[in-house]
XYZ file of C-alpha atoms in Angstrom:
160
model
C 0.000 0.000 0.000
C 1.438 3.359 -1.032
C 1.754 6.060 1.652
C 0.325 9.499 0.975
C 2.591 12.511 1.427
C 0.486 13.523 4.453
C 1.122 10.142 6.070
C 4.856 10.496 5.382
C 4.841 13.949 6.980
C 3.064 12.600 10.051
C 5.596 9.768 10.358
C 8.622 11.980 9.607
C 7.675 15.550 10.525
C 9.949 18.333 9.287
C 12.969 18.835 11.516
C 13.148 21.703 13.970
C 16.503 23.469 13.863
C 17.988 25.126 16.943
C 20.837 27.585 16.462
C 23.071 27.837 19.504
C 26.246 29.654 20.534
C 28.779 26.844 19.989
C 31.331 27.605 22.764
C 28.634 28.407 25.369
C 28.442 25.740 28.094
C 24.814 26.626 28.866
C 23.901 26.292 25.185
C 25.661 22.936 24.979
C 23.754 21.762 28.062
C 20.477 22.867 26.488
C 21.344 20.865 23.359
C 22.037 17.745 25.448
C 18.785 18.330 27.382
C 16.768 18.451 24.147
C 18.570 15.455 22.600
C 17.798 13.283 25.650
C 14.105 14.213 25.468
C 13.675 13.887 21.713
C 13.631 10.173 20.883
C 11.914 10.915 17.566
C 15.000 12.899 16.529
C 12.920 15.820 15.336
C 15.386 18.447 16.586
C 18.525 19.352 14.646
C 21.239 21.738 15.805
C 23.821 24.117 14.403
C 26.206 26.558 15.960
C 25.350 30.182 15.179
C 29.001 30.611 14.181
C 28.986 27.719 11.683
C 28.443 28.082 7.943
C 25.071 26.330 8.285
C 24.043 28.610 11.156
C 25.159 31.739 9.321
C 23.241 30.653 6.227
C 20.015 30.178 8.207
C 20.431 33.540 9.955
C 20.930 35.257 6.586
C 17.948 33.449 5.052
C 15.659 34.883 7.746
C 17.269 38.325 7.801
C 18.630 37.897 11.342
C 21.887 39.394 12.605
C 24.831 37.108 11.925
C 26.825 38.713 14.741
C 24.363 38.406 17.645
C 25.650 35.506 19.736
C 23.239 36.342 22.553
C 20.215 34.966 20.771
C 18.700 31.521 20.581
C 16.949 30.743 17.288
C 14.417 28.040 16.499
C 13.499 27.356 12.868
C 10.295 25.384 12.412
C 7.946 24.964 9.475
C 9.553 27.788 7.496
C 9.311 30.298 10.356
C 11.803 31.416 12.969
C 11.466 32.229 16.651
C 14.053 33.939 18.844
C 14.886 34.371 22.509
C 12.042 33.487 24.909
C 9.651 32.556 22.101
C 12.183 29.994 20.854
C 12.844 28.612 24.336
C 9.152 28.192 25.149
C 8.429 26.577 21.788
C 11.159 24.003 22.422
C 9.289 22.928 25.546
C 6.048 22.801 23.558
C 7.615 20.360 21.067
C 9.131 18.013 23.669
C 7.248 15.026 25.031
C 6.099 14.286 28.556
C 5.145 17.141 30.843
C 7.521 19.675 29.250
C 4.835 21.297 27.040
C 3.209 22.615 30.222
C 6.052 25.138 30.452
C 4.810 26.674 27.215
C 2.188 28.278 29.456
C 4.856 30.914 30.147
C 3.849 32.403 26.806
C 1.069 34.271 28.671
C 3.650 36.699 30.073
C 4.269 39.752 27.912
C 7.081 39.332 25.380
C 9.037 42.328 26.672
C 9.175 40.755 30.180
C 10.087 37.286 28.916
C 12.811 38.676 26.668
C 14.162 40.882 29.476
C 14.693 37.738 31.602
C 16.167 35.984 28.562
C 18.586 38.886 27.960
C 19.825 38.836 31.575
C 20.584 35.104 31.307
C 22.173 35.518 27.854
C 24.454 38.315 29.047
C 25.606 36.353 32.123
C 25.859 32.878 30.610
C 29.645 32.834 30.166
C 30.225 34.189 33.663
C 27.784 31.742 35.307
C 28.198 28.619 33.167
C 31.524 29.145 31.409
C 32.767 28.986 27.874
C 34.419 25.982 26.290
C 37.462 26.210 24.039
C 36.333 22.936 22.473
C 32.793 22.536 21.245
C 30.539 19.822 22.541
C 31.897 16.365 21.787
C 29.226 14.313 20.142
C 28.622 10.610 20.052
C 28.212 9.103 16.598
C 24.489 8.831 17.343
C 24.210 12.522 18.226
C 26.438 13.715 15.378
C 23.630 13.086 12.892
C 21.531 15.693 14.711
C 23.902 18.522 13.792
C 23.638 20.271 10.462
C 26.687 19.845 8.275
C 28.747 22.693 6.951
C 30.148 22.824 3.424
C 33.001 20.471 4.324
C 30.550 17.743 5.325
C 31.450 17.970 9.016
C 28.736 18.251 11.623
C 28.847 21.740 13.075
C 29.968 21.773 16.684
C 31.704 18.406 16.357
C 35.064 18.261 18.110
C 36.374 21.500 16.650
C 39.046 23.227 18.710
C 38.032 26.778 17.918
C 35.889 29.593 19.230
C 33.822 29.345 16.058
C 32.390 25.871 16.350
């Protein structure tokens, strides 16, 4: 029996791409958090500093120099800062979607809290000289750059 394109989409929904600051320890922890709670492997990742990350930022007209933002690309749209963070929870399984209820707070308040955390993240959580080391299983979740390497995969640079 032949599957319709709708059935294929329901079985393999479009990936959700998260752009993170590669050297940021907090951002790396968030990536590991999402990976552990995404058995369907719907989430993909790229460092903001990578070629793939820069290409996505340019495609949506976002600043390619703003390392203090968290970007979620889903279904042809993008979300940043607190909107992106809350939507990640909404897309995870279990009880995590309940945290999406935080969307009721005004955007300017949510983003103010986000900005405070973003500005202090290196001081509070640190910065890694080596990007997150990935298992072979997790490597497939990271978008590849032009060289065919997964972005954020064992690169010893500030621009993972």
